[in-house]
Each structure stands twice: as C-alpha cells, then as structure tokens.
Amino acid sequence: MTKILMVGSEAAPFAKTGGLADVLGALPAALHELGDEVAVLLPRYGSIPLAELERIYDSLEIWLGPARYETSVYRTGRGATYYFLDCPQLYDRPGLYGDAEGDYPDNHIRFAVLSRAALEIARRIFRPHILHCHDWQAGLTPVYKKTLFAQDPTFLAMRTLFTIHNLGYQGLFPKQALPQIGLDETAFVPEGIEFFGRVNLLKGGLKYSDALTTVSKAYAREIQTSRYGFGLDGVLRARARVLTGILNGADYSEWNPETDRWIAANYSADDLSGKRACKRDLLAEFGLPETAMEQPVLGVVARLTSQKGADLIAEVAPDLPAEDAYLVVLGSGDAKYETQFAKLALAFPGRICVRLGYDNQLAHKIEAGSDMFLMPSQYEPCGLNQIYSLRYGTPPVVRATGGLDDTIEEDTGFKFQEYSAKALLDCIRTAVAAYRDRDCWVERMRRCMRKDFSWNISAKEYSALYRRLIGS
C-alpha cells in the first residue's frame, strides 16, 4: 500500500474556485478504491464549518524564520482523509485567495504556512511515502523538505511529486517576501526560486520536487515551448525526463445524463429520446423559439476570459444567425467580455442568449440541451467541460491545444488549429454541416457518450507513478 499526502489550496466540496478542486475532490477517492491510502491537507477557510470537522491536533506551531504561527488541525473522511489547517488570522477571510480589492497581499505567507505545516503533519500525524503537491500554493513544501529539512531522517526516503494544473498562475512575489517565508538568499538564485528578480513559488515546486506531472499529455509538451511556458519552459525542458502528463478524470457520478438530477429527462447512448426533452427545456429556460428545435444550438459554459477564447466566441457570434444556429452562454469573468456578451444578447434577441454568473443546474441543462459545445481556448491544460459534453452526447468544437487535443477526436468532435475567429467560424460551419446529416450525427453522439474518461483510469496512472517513485 502506498501512502500519499496531497497538499493543495482547494478541494470539492469543501472549497472551490476551479478545476484543482475537482481533482483534489475526486482523485483521492479513486486512489483509495485502488488500495492506496490517501490524505489531503487544505486550509480551513472561514467558509468551511468547524462543526462538521473533528479536531485532532490542538496546537501545531509553524515557524517561518522568527515568525510563529499558531495552528490546529481538523479532520474528516470522504473516501480519503481530509486534514484542515486552522489558522483564523490567515484563512478565515471572505475569499480563498482575495476579495473584491484583489489578491490578499500576504498570500505568500498564507501558503508558506500551509506548505510548512504539510511537513509537520507528515512527521506527527500521517507519515506518507509520497508528498504530492498541487500548484504554486503548495510549491514551497518540496523547497522546505530539501533545504530546512535536508538532514531530517523523517524525510530521507519520502518522495515529492508536484502537479502543474495551470502554468499561468505561478505565485510571484517581491524579493522582500523571502525572509517572510522562512528562506534566505541561498534559495534566491536562478537554480532556485528566483525568477527575473522576484520570488516564484511554482518554480520552487518545479526545481525541488523529485518528479513532475501536469494534467494532459499535450500540455506536458506545450509547456516546454516559449509559447506556453510562461518563462519557465527552460526549467521544464531541463526536467523533461521526470515530467509526465496524466489526464484529469471526470466525475461521472455528477456528470452523467443517465442519472443527472438537474436535467429535464435522463437519457443514454442506447436511448437518446431524453436528449430532445432536454433541448426543449433549454429553449424554454432561455426563451428561444420552437423553431430552434430543428436547428443547432451551441452551448458555452466558461469563464469569460481570453484564455478560454471568449474573444473568439464574441467575434463569431454575429455570424451564427446566418448559419441558422443559436448560441447560449453561461459565464462570468473579465468585465469587458461580460459587457460584450450582454450587448450581443441585446443585438440578437431570440438568437443569442447570455446568463452572466455561474449556476450549476443551468450548466447541466446546457450540457444536456445543447447540440454542440464551444471551447476555443488559447491554451487548456486539461479542460473538463469538453469531457462532460462527450458524455452528454454534445459534440465539442474545440481548439486543438492541451487536454482538448488529447480528448477530442475527429469522430467525436471538431478541432481547429489557428487561434483566430476565422478558424473557429470555419470549424463551426463544418460542425453545422455535419449536424444536417441526422443519421450520422446520431452515431457521432453515441460515440461521444461511450468514451470513458473516468477518474479510475487517471488514478491507475498516478498509482503506478507513485510506485515508480518509491522504487527509485
């Protein structure tokens, strides 16, 4: 049995802002099913009720240089063990990473304490074979292990694995942060955590860990290039031998049209009749005309940012009525895109519908009721909505990048290469033409729905990697 302590900043259902939470909410349980023993360490944010947790450690002192932070540890079980580091002065705040005014200025301290606490928990509470650290918020755990604790026998045989969920977020702080996170000038070098005169916590994870993973095979290749490397491509090329791409899985207990409680009718690859009821329900939700039942409806559920291709979708949207196509959008993000999409809805009533914000039930309705799903990302480490779309028989239209390229094939969806509105519109036109051949389209839907991107597959790859690390 392999024992793994995962360290991260969020996990569903306890705290979530993005895909990292889905991974730390589902992967531990999938590994548990394979026989691995997994624990996860998270901050105990103010939004996580203490009444639902068991206090197991009253006073865990965390030192960062001369600064002392008083913490305690709570626990709960959910397929795996979840530990929560309680330190109200650091974590009991309105948001996970910031508030309406922006990121919290002491985020480097908040997550340095989490990273340092991981080693204390590994020493005193749960002794793992592997410390599996996720994203920049846990990037200092391997740094501390190989610097402050380099001679500690507790950690000599313990291996570290660092997973990059999105290289665009690196945890950059001024040099003055160095003593506040308990490190001295010896770490502030190009071979350490220095990055163009700043402290880079994600780089710490990349440089000091025994092995690296990212969330798709294509993204593992892409981040070694200057186009997608965000200044760290050289570091990643130097560590290419220990970098592995493992695709994220989908939680089919939540995203499955056969059992989905949020949609108008359940359906399957063998019985697609419910799909039509879901489309009619979606049209009613957005006030679209009955004539749309016989025309393609394109769905979008996304953050409205340039990374997600919001600029491309907004640019091609006015051309969709000429293709006899409809567009429904659910999302929030950059103010300029929110304004742009709101104006599109006003300019094309009954054709383009936009709901700003996030609504989980509506997200399920869009996956089930749309005929196609748009996801033209500039870059996409893994992506989950295209995987959900496959299971719902909603062929995706995607840009061939990262996890989108790994998961979508010619017989299930539609891909384009160049990041341009013209390339996206041409791809949509190809998809719309394919939609007109109903028999072939139904077969495409069935192929989509029979694809398996469950966490069980991804967990087997992680479990095998853990064993290789221990063996090394």
Short mmCIF file of C-alpha atoms in Angstrom, two decimals:
data_model
loop_
_atom_site.label_atom_id
_atom_site.label_comp_id
_atom_site.label_asym_id
_atom_site.label_seq_id
_atom_site.Cartn_x
_atom_site.Cartn_y
_atom_site.Cartn_z
CA MET A 1 0.00 0.00 0.00
CA THR A 2 1.30 3.44 -0.98
CA LYS A 3 0.63 6.29 1.44
CA ILE A 4 0.20 9.72 -0.12
CA LEU A 5 -0.25 13.12 1.49
CA MET A 6 -1.62 15.62 -1.00
CA VAL A 7 -1.18 19.34 -0.34
CA GLY A 8 -3.34 21.93 -2.08
CA SER A 9 -5.41 25.05 -1.65
CA GLU A 10 -8.89 23.76 -2.55
CA ALA A 11 -10.94 20.58 -2.92
CA ALA A 12 -14.58 19.96 -3.75
CA PRO A 13 -16.95 20.09 -1.99
CA PHE A 14 -15.12 22.00 0.76
CA ALA A 15 -13.69 24.93 -1.21
CA LYS A 16 -13.70 25.53 -4.94
CA THR A 17 -12.77 28.17 -7.50
CA GLY A 18 -11.69 25.93 -10.39
CA GLY A 19 -10.55 22.58 -11.70
CA LEU A 20 -7.96 21.99 -8.97
CA ALA A 21 -10.83 21.50 -6.53
CA ASP A 22 -12.38 18.84 -8.77
CA VAL A 23 -9.08 16.94 -8.85
CA LEU A 24 -8.50 17.01 -5.09
CA GLY A 25 -12.15 16.16 -4.53
CA ALA A 26 -12.18 13.08 -6.79
CA LEU A 27 -8.65 11.68 -7.29
CA PRO A 28 -8.06 10.72 -3.62
CA ALA A 29 -11.24 8.60 -3.54
CA ALA A 30 -10.29 6.91 -6.82
CA LEU A 31 -6.83 6.08 -5.43
CA HIS A 32 -8.45 4.77 -2.25
CA GLU A 33 -10.51 2.37 -4.39
CA LEU A 34 -7.23 1.05 -5.86
CA GLY A 35 -5.87 0.32 -2.37
CA ASP A 36 -3.69 3.39 -1.82
CA GLU A 37 -4.00 5.31 1.45
CA VAL A 38 -4.53 9.00 0.74
CA ALA A 39 -4.80 12.08 2.91
CA VAL A 40 -5.27 15.67 1.73
CA LEU A 41 -4.19 18.84 3.53
CA LEU A 42 -6.16 22.05 2.92
CA PRO A 43 -6.51 25.40 4.68
CA ARG A 44 -9.60 25.63 6.89
CA TYR A 45 -11.21 28.61 5.22
CA GLY A 46 -13.96 30.52 7.01
CA SER A 47 -16.50 29.02 4.60
CA ILE A 48 -15.75 25.50 5.93
CA PRO A 49 -17.82 24.95 9.12
CA LEU A 50 -15.83 23.70 12.09
CA ALA A 51 -18.91 21.91 13.42
CA GLU A 52 -18.61 19.37 10.61
CA LEU A 53 -14.96 18.55 11.39
CA GLU A 54 -13.13 16.62 14.12
CA ARG A 55 -10.34 18.48 15.92
CA ILE A 56 -7.34 16.15 16.15
CA TYR A 57 -4.37 18.41 16.98
CA ASP A 58 -4.78 21.36 19.31
CA SER A 59 -1.56 23.30 18.88
CA LEU A 60 0.72 22.94 15.87
CA GLU A 61 3.35 25.69 15.88
CA ILE A 62 4.60 26.71 12.44
CA TRP A 63 7.78 28.77 12.26
CA LEU A 64 8.79 30.86 9.25
CA GLY A 65 12.12 32.30 10.32
CA PRO A 66 11.48 34.18 13.58
CA ALA A 67 7.73 34.40 12.97
CA ARG A 68 5.49 31.91 14.77
CA TYR A 69 2.01 30.91 13.61
CA GLU A 70 -0.31 29.05 15.96
CA THR A 71 -2.42 26.48 14.11
CA SER A 72 -4.58 23.47 14.84
CA VAL A 73 -5.63 20.53 12.70
CA TYR A 74 -9.10 19.17 11.94
CA ARG A 75 -10.13 16.07 10.03
CA THR A 76 -13.00 14.50 8.12
CA GLY A 77 -13.40 11.48 5.84
CA ARG A 78 -14.77 11.36 2.32
CA GLY A 79 -13.35 8.30 0.56
CA ALA A 80 -9.99 9.59 1.76
CA THR A 81 -8.92 11.56 4.83
CA TYR A 82 -9.05 15.36 4.61
CA TYR A 83 -6.99 17.41 7.06
CA PHE A 84 -7.72 21.10 7.55
CA LEU A 85 -5.12 23.53 8.85
CA ASP A 86 -6.90 26.07 11.06
CA CYS A 87 -5.29 29.48 11.45
CA PRO A 88 -8.04 32.12 11.57
CA GLN A 89 -5.69 35.09 11.11
CA LEU A 90 -4.62 33.63 7.74
CA TYR A 91 -7.57 31.69 6.37
CA ASP A 92 -10.79 32.95 7.96
CA ARG A 93 -11.48 35.52 5.25
CA PRO A 94 -14.21 36.19 2.66
CA GLY A 95 -12.36 34.61 -0.29
CA LEU A 96 -9.85 31.83 -0.83
CA TYR A 97 -7.18 33.98 -2.49
CA GLY A 98 -8.54 37.52 -2.34
CA ASP A 99 -11.54 39.77 -2.08
CA ALA A 100 -13.14 42.49 -4.19
CA GLU A 101 -9.98 44.58 -3.90
CA GLY A 102 -7.73 41.87 -5.35
CA ASP A 103 -5.38 39.14 -4.14
CA TYR A 104 -4.51 39.14 -0.46
CA PRO A 105 -1.06 40.78 -0.09
CA ASP A 106 0.09 38.11 2.37
CA ASN A 107 -0.74 35.12 0.16
CA HIS A 108 2.93 34.15 0.20
CA ILE A 109 2.73 33.78 3.99
CA ARG A 110 -0.67 32.07 3.95
CA PHE A 111 0.52 29.30 1.66
CA ALA A 112 4.04 29.11 3.08
CA VAL A 113 2.40 28.21 6.39
CA LEU A 114 0.34 25.54 4.61
CA SER A 115 3.46 24.14 2.88
CA ARG A 116 5.47 24.12 6.09
CA ALA A 117 2.58 22.53 8.01
CA ALA A 118 2.49 19.69 5.49
CA LEU A 119 5.90 18.56 6.69
CA GLU A 120 4.86 18.75 10.34
CA ILE A 121 1.76 16.68 9.59
CA ALA A 122 3.93 14.18 7.71
CA ARG A 123 6.14 13.97 10.78
CA ARG A 124 3.49 13.83 13.52
CA ILE A 125 0.10 12.72 12.15
CA PHE A 126 0.26 10.93 8.78
CA ARG A 127 3.61 9.55 7.59
CA PRO A 128 3.41 9.21 3.76
CA HIS A 129 5.70 7.66 1.17
CA ILE A 130 4.83 10.50 -1.23
CA LEU A 131 4.17 14.20 -0.72
CA HIS A 132 2.01 15.14 -3.71
CA CYS A 133 1.90 18.94 -4.03
CA HIS A 134 -0.50 20.84 -6.27
CA ASP A 135 0.13 24.23 -7.91
CA TRP A 136 2.05 27.22 -6.57
CA GLN A 137 0.19 27.29 -3.26
CA ALA A 138 1.99 24.05 -2.29
CA GLY A 139 5.22 24.83 -4.16
CA LEU A 140 7.23 25.51 -1.01
CA THR A 141 6.69 22.04 0.51
CA PRO A 142 9.43 20.41 -1.63
CA VAL A 143 11.62 23.50 -1.14
CA TYR A 144 11.43 23.24 2.64
CA LYS A 145 11.98 19.49 2.51
CA LYS A 146 15.22 19.85 0.56
CA THR A 147 16.54 22.89 2.42
CA LEU A 148 15.31 23.32 6.01
CA PHE A 149 14.73 19.57 6.49
CA ALA A 150 17.50 18.20 4.27
CA GLN A 151 19.14 16.33 7.18
CA ASP A 152 15.96 15.24 8.94
CA PRO A 153 15.78 11.40 8.84
CA THR A 154 11.97 11.60 8.80
CA PHE A 155 12.07 12.74 5.18
CA LEU A 156 15.08 10.95 3.73
CA ALA A 157 13.07 8.25 1.95
CA MET A 158 9.99 10.41 1.33
CA ARG A 159 9.50 11.46 -2.30
CA THR A 160 7.89 14.61 -3.64
CA LEU A 161 5.63 14.91 -6.68
CA PHE A 162 4.50 18.30 -7.98
CA THR A 163 1.48 18.72 -10.28
CA ILE A 164 1.04 21.76 -12.53
CA HIS A 165 -2.64 22.48 -13.07
CA ASN A 166 -2.11 25.78 -14.87
CA LEU A 167 1.36 27.22 -15.53
CA GLY A 168 -0.14 30.68 -15.99
CA TYR A 169 -0.55 31.04 -12.21
CA GLN A 170 2.87 30.99 -10.55
CA GLY A 171 2.73 32.71 -7.15
CA LEU A 172 5.02 35.67 -7.89
CA PHE A 173 6.13 37.92 -5.02
CA PRO A 174 8.82 40.58 -4.46
CA LYS A 175 12.23 39.59 -3.15
CA GLN A 176 11.28 41.12 0.20
CA ALA A 177 8.98 38.12 0.72
CA LEU A 178 11.97 35.79 1.11
CA PRO A 179 12.50 36.14 4.90
CA GLN A 180 8.73 36.18 5.45
CA ILE A 181 8.53 32.65 4.04
CA GLY A 182 11.47 31.48 6.13
CA LEU A 183 14.11 31.26 3.38
CA ASP A 184 17.45 33.02 2.96
CA GLU A 185 19.42 34.28 -0.03
CA THR A 186 20.76 30.81 -0.85
CA ALA A 187 17.34 29.93 -2.33
CA PHE A 188 17.11 33.20 -4.29
CA VAL A 189 19.17 32.07 -7.27
CA PRO A 190 18.26 31.06 -10.86
CA GLU A 191 18.71 27.42 -9.82
CA GLY A 192 16.22 28.03 -7.00
CA ILE A 193 13.10 30.18 -6.68
CA GLU A 194 14.40 33.44 -8.20
CA PHE A 195 12.53 34.50 -11.34
CA PHE A 196 13.53 37.77 -13.01
CA GLY A 197 14.18 39.40 -9.65
CA ARG A 198 11.07 38.01 -7.95
CA VAL A 199 10.21 35.01 -5.78
CA ASN A 200 8.36 32.32 -7.79
CA LEU A 201 6.67 29.69 -5.63
CA LEU A 202 5.64 27.48 -8.53
CA LYS A 203 9.24 27.41 -9.73
CA GLY A 204 10.15 26.08 -6.29
CA GLY A 205 7.90 23.09 -6.91
CA LEU A 206 9.42 22.54 -10.35
CA LYS A 207 13.04 22.73 -9.21
CA TYR A 208 12.92 20.91 -5.86
CA SER A 209 10.48 18.05 -6.47
CA ASP A 210 11.55 14.53 -7.37
CA ALA A 211 9.01 14.27 -10.19
CA LEU A 212 6.52 16.48 -12.01
CA THR A 213 3.15 15.91 -13.61
CA THR A 214 0.68 18.02 -15.47
CA VAL A 215 -2.91 17.40 -16.41
CA SER A 216 -2.67 16.18 -20.02
CA LYS A 217 -0.02 14.73 -22.29
CA ALA A 218 -0.33 17.51 -24.85
CA TYR A 219 0.04 20.20 -22.17
CA ALA A 220 3.19 18.46 -20.89
CA ARG A 221 4.68 19.01 -24.36
CA GLU A 222 3.32 22.52 -24.82
CA ILE A 223 4.69 23.97 -21.57
CA GLN A 224 8.21 23.12 -22.74
CA THR A 225 7.84 25.74 -25.51
CA SER A 226 8.23 29.50 -25.28
CA ARG A 227 4.64 30.00 -26.47
CA TYR A 228 3.07 28.19 -23.50
CA GLY A 229 5.90 28.11 -20.96
CA PHE A 230 5.26 31.49 -19.28
CA GLY A 231 9.00 31.98 -18.87
CA LEU A 232 9.55 28.56 -17.29
CA ASP A 233 9.90 26.50 -20.47
CA GLY A 234 13.67 26.23 -19.97
CA VAL A 235 13.19 24.85 -16.46
CA LEU A 236 10.66 22.34 -17.77
CA ARG A 237 12.84 21.23 -20.67
CA ALA A 238 15.67 20.63 -18.21
CA ARG A 239 13.33 18.42 -16.16
CA ALA A 240 11.57 16.76 -19.11
CA ARG A 241 12.83 13.33 -18.05
CA VAL A 242 10.72 13.44 -14.87
CA LEU A 243 7.68 15.25 -16.33
CA THR A 244 4.58 13.15 -17.05
CA GLY A 245 1.22 14.16 -18.49
CA ILE A 246 -1.75 12.45 -16.80
CA LEU A 247 -5.18 13.50 -17.99
CA ASN A 248 -7.67 14.61 -15.36
CA GLY A 249 -10.74 12.44 -14.98
CA ALA A 250 -14.42 13.29 -14.99
CA ASP A 251 -16.72 12.70 -12.06
CA TYR A 252 -19.44 10.66 -13.75
CA SER A 253 -21.40 10.44 -10.51
CA GLU A 254 -22.09 14.15 -11.01
CA TRP A 255 -21.92 14.48 -14.81
CA ASN A 256 -23.91 11.66 -16.36
CA PRO A 257 -27.16 12.10 -18.36
CA GLU A 258 -28.40 8.68 -17.22
CA THR A 259 -28.60 9.85 -13.59
CA ASP A 260 -28.37 13.66 -13.69
CA ARG A 261 -30.94 15.14 -11.29
CA TRP A 262 -30.69 18.63 -12.80
CA ILE A 263 -31.93 17.89 -16.33
CA ALA A 264 -35.45 17.57 -17.77
CA ALA A 265 -35.10 13.90 -18.76
CA ASN A 266 -32.45 11.24 -18.37
CA TYR A 267 -31.06 9.51 -21.43
CA SER A 268 -28.27 7.20 -22.59
CA ALA A 269 -26.36 6.19 -25.71
CA ASP A 270 -28.90 3.41 -26.23
CA ASP A 271 -31.93 5.63 -25.67
CA LEU A 272 -31.43 9.22 -26.79
CA SER A 273 -35.08 10.27 -26.57
CA GLY A 274 -34.47 12.28 -23.39
CA LYS A 275 -31.93 14.46 -25.17
CA ARG A 276 -34.71 16.11 -27.17
CA ALA A 277 -36.69 16.81 -23.99
CA CYS A 278 -33.57 18.43 -22.53
CA LYS A 279 -33.21 20.62 -25.61
CA ARG A 280 -36.82 21.78 -25.35
CA ASP A 281 -36.26 22.56 -21.66
CA LEU A 282 -33.14 24.59 -22.51
CA LEU A 283 -35.03 26.60 -25.12
CA ALA A 284 -37.71 27.38 -22.54
CA GLU A 285 -35.08 28.38 -19.99
CA PHE A 286 -33.63 30.97 -22.37
CA GLY A 287 -36.83 31.94 -24.15
CA LEU A 288 -35.73 30.63 -27.54
CA PRO A 289 -38.35 29.86 -30.23
CA GLU A 290 -39.75 26.41 -31.00
CA THR A 291 -38.11 26.59 -34.45
CA ALA A 292 -34.74 26.19 -32.72
CA MET A 293 -35.69 22.56 -32.01
CA GLU A 294 -34.73 21.70 -35.61
CA GLN A 295 -31.61 23.89 -35.73
CA PRO A 296 -28.25 23.54 -33.96
CA VAL A 297 -27.95 25.15 -30.53
CA LEU A 298 -24.36 25.89 -29.48
CA GLY A 299 -23.64 25.95 -25.74
CA VAL A 300 -20.92 27.70 -23.74
CA VAL A 301 -20.15 27.31 -20.03
CA ALA A 302 -16.90 29.10 -19.29
CA ARG A 303 -15.01 31.82 -17.56
CA LEU A 304 -15.24 34.81 -19.90
CA THR A 305 -11.51 35.33 -20.35
CA SER A 306 -9.12 35.39 -23.29
CA GLN A 307 -7.60 32.10 -22.13
CA LYS A 308 -10.99 30.45 -22.67
CA GLY A 309 -11.41 32.03 -26.11
CA ALA A 310 -14.12 34.50 -25.07
CA ASP A 311 -12.79 36.98 -27.62
CA LEU A 312 -13.19 34.47 -30.45
CA ILE A 313 -16.72 33.46 -29.42
CA ALA A 314 -17.79 37.10 -29.20
CA GLU A 315 -16.31 37.82 -32.62
CA VAL A 316 -18.06 34.93 -34.43
CA ALA A 317 -21.38 35.21 -32.56
CA PRO A 318 -22.92 37.75 -35.00
CA ASP A 319 -22.28 35.30 -37.86
CA LEU A 320 -24.21 32.43 -36.26
CA PRO A 321 -27.75 33.50 -37.26
CA ALA A 322 -26.67 33.27 -40.92
CA GLU A 323 -25.80 29.62 -40.23
CA ASP A 324 -29.28 29.02 -38.74
CA ALA A 325 -27.57 28.41 -35.41
CA TYR A 326 -28.37 29.58 -31.87
CA LEU A 327 -25.98 30.39 -29.03
CA VAL A 328 -26.49 30.08 -25.25
CA VAL A 329 -23.77 31.32 -22.90
CA LEU A 330 -23.30 30.91 -19.15
CA GLY A 331 -20.27 32.51 -17.55
CA SER A 332 -18.56 35.38 -15.84
CA GLY A 333 -15.10 36.85 -15.99
CA ASP A 334 -13.41 39.93 -17.38
CA ALA A 335 -15.68 42.97 -17.32
CA LYS A 336 -15.03 43.78 -20.97
CA TYR A 337 -16.25 40.35 -22.08
CA GLU A 338 -19.26 40.42 -19.78
CA THR A 339 -20.26 43.76 -21.35
CA GLN A 340 -19.59 42.46 -24.87
CA PHE A 341 -21.75 39.36 -24.41
CA ALA A 342 -24.55 41.35 -22.78
CA LYS A 343 -24.60 43.64 -25.83
CA LEU A 344 -24.68 40.63 -28.18
CA ALA A 345 -27.74 39.28 -26.40
CA LEU A 346 -29.50 42.64 -26.84
CA ALA A 347 -28.47 42.88 -30.50
CA PHE A 348 -29.64 39.36 -31.39
CA PRO A 349 -32.72 38.59 -29.27
CA GLY A 350 -34.06 35.08 -29.76
CA ARG A 351 -30.75 34.01 -31.28
CA ILE A 352 -28.00 34.73 -28.74
CA CYS A 353 -28.78 34.27 -25.05
CA VAL A 354 -26.40 35.12 -22.21
CA ARG A 355 -26.61 34.45 -18.48
CA LEU A 356 -23.81 36.15 -16.52
CA GLY A 357 -22.59 34.37 -13.39
CA TYR A 358 -22.49 30.66 -12.58
CA ASP A 359 -25.45 28.37 -11.97
CA ASN A 360 -24.65 24.68 -11.50
CA GLN A 361 -28.10 23.46 -12.51
CA LEU A 362 -28.06 25.62 -15.64
CA ALA A 363 -24.59 24.31 -16.52
CA HIS A 364 -26.03 20.79 -16.52
CA LYS A 365 -29.00 21.92 -18.62
CA ILE A 366 -26.67 23.48 -21.22
CA GLU A 367 -24.56 20.32 -21.45
CA ALA A 368 -27.69 18.18 -21.91
CA GLY A 369 -29.78 20.50 -24.07
CA SER A 370 -27.19 21.90 -26.50
CA ASP A 371 -26.36 20.21 -29.77
CA MET A 372 -22.70 21.29 -29.69
CA PHE A 373 -20.36 22.77 -27.10
CA LEU A 374 -17.89 25.58 -27.87
CA MET A 375 -14.49 25.59 -26.16
CA PRO A 376 -11.97 27.54 -28.32
CA SER A 377 -9.30 28.06 -25.64
CA GLN A 378 -5.99 29.80 -26.26
CA TYR A 379 -4.49 27.12 -24.04
CA GLU A 380 -6.17 24.45 -21.93
CA PRO A 381 -4.11 22.34 -19.50
CA CYS A 382 -6.85 19.69 -19.38
CA GLY A 383 -10.38 21.02 -19.51
CA LEU A 384 -13.38 19.17 -18.13
CA ASN A 385 -16.37 20.65 -19.93
CA GLN A 386 -15.41 19.02 -23.22
CA ILE A 387 -15.30 15.67 -21.38
CA TYR A 388 -18.70 16.33 -19.84
CA SER A 389 -20.00 17.27 -23.29
CA LEU A 390 -18.90 13.93 -24.71
CA ARG A 391 -20.83 12.06 -22.03
CA TYR A 392 -23.94 14.17 -22.74
CA GLY A 393 -23.81 13.49 -26.48
CA THR A 394 -22.99 17.13 -27.21
CA PRO A 395 -20.06 17.05 -29.68
CA PRO A 396 -17.46 19.70 -28.76
CA VAL A 397 -15.98 22.32 -31.08
CA VAL A 398 -12.51 22.99 -29.67
CA ARG A 399 -9.14 24.43 -30.45
CA ALA A 400 -6.51 21.69 -30.69
CA THR A 401 -4.50 22.54 -27.59
CA GLY A 402 -3.62 20.75 -24.35
CA GLY A 403 -6.28 18.45 -22.95
CA LEU A 404 -8.75 19.49 -25.67
CA ASP A 405 -6.46 17.95 -28.27
CA ASP A 406 -5.96 14.82 -26.16
CA THR A 407 -9.67 14.15 -25.56
CA ILE A 408 -11.43 15.17 -28.80
CA GLU A 409 -11.06 13.07 -31.95
CA GLU A 410 -12.36 13.53 -35.49
CA ASP A 411 -15.16 11.05 -34.95
CA THR A 412 -16.40 12.66 -31.73
CA GLY A 413 -15.91 16.41 -32.16
CA PHE A 414 -14.43 19.18 -34.27
CA LYS A 415 -11.00 20.78 -33.88
CA PHE A 416 -9.20 23.77 -35.37
CA GLN A 417 -5.55 24.80 -35.05
CA GLU A 418 -5.01 28.54 -35.55
CA TYR A 419 -6.21 30.82 -32.78
CA SER A 420 -8.42 33.09 -34.88
CA ALA A 421 -12.10 33.91 -35.31
CA LYS A 422 -11.96 32.75 -38.92
CA ALA A 423 -10.63 29.32 -37.92
CA LEU A 424 -13.32 28.98 -35.26
CA LEU A 425 -16.12 30.04 -37.63
CA ASP A 426 -14.91 27.63 -40.32
CA CYS A 427 -14.92 24.83 -37.72
CA ILE A 428 -18.43 25.73 -36.59
CA ARG A 429 -19.61 25.67 -40.21
CA THR A 430 -18.12 22.18 -40.59
CA ALA A 431 -19.94 21.06 -37.44
CA VAL A 432 -23.24 22.62 -38.56
CA ALA A 433 -22.97 20.86 -41.92
CA ALA A 434 -22.37 17.55 -40.13
CA TYR A 435 -25.41 18.22 -37.93
CA ARG A 436 -27.65 18.35 -41.01
CA ASP A 437 -26.98 14.64 -41.67
CA ARG A 438 -29.10 13.37 -38.80
CA ASP A 439 -28.25 9.67 -39.02
CA CYS A 440 -24.50 10.35 -39.00
CA TRP A 441 -24.94 12.91 -36.23
CA VAL A 442 -26.77 10.43 -34.00
CA GLU A 443 -23.95 7.94 -34.48
CA ARG A 444 -21.44 10.66 -33.56
CA MET A 445 -23.43 11.39 -30.40
CA ARG A 446 -23.34 7.72 -29.42
CA ARG A 447 -19.58 7.51 -29.98
CA CYS A 448 -19.13 10.55 -27.76
CA MET A 449 -21.21 9.07 -24.97
CA ARG A 450 -19.30 5.79 -24.94
CA LYS A 451 -15.92 7.43 -24.33
CA ASP A 452 -14.54 6.77 -20.85
CA PHE A 453 -12.52 9.49 -19.13
CA SER A 454 -13.31 8.36 -15.59
CA TRP A 455 -11.02 9.04 -12.64
CA ASN A 456 -10.38 5.32 -12.34
CA ILE A 457 -8.16 5.45 -15.45
CA SER A 458 -6.21 8.51 -14.27
CA ALA A 459 -5.84 7.10 -10.75
CA LYS A 460 -4.17 3.96 -12.12
CA GLU A 461 -1.57 6.13 -13.85
CA TYR A 462 -0.90 8.11 -10.67
CA SER A 463 -0.70 4.95 -8.58
CA ALA A 464 1.85 3.44 -10.96
CA LEU A 465 3.88 6.66 -10.88
CA TYR A 466 3.89 6.65 -7.07
CA ARG A 467 5.25 3.10 -7.07
CA ARG A 468 7.99 4.03 -9.54
CA LEU A 469 8.96 6.99 -7.35
CA ILE A 470 9.19 4.84 -4.24
CA GLY A 471 11.24 2.30 -6.15
CA SER A 472 13.65 4.99 -7.26
#
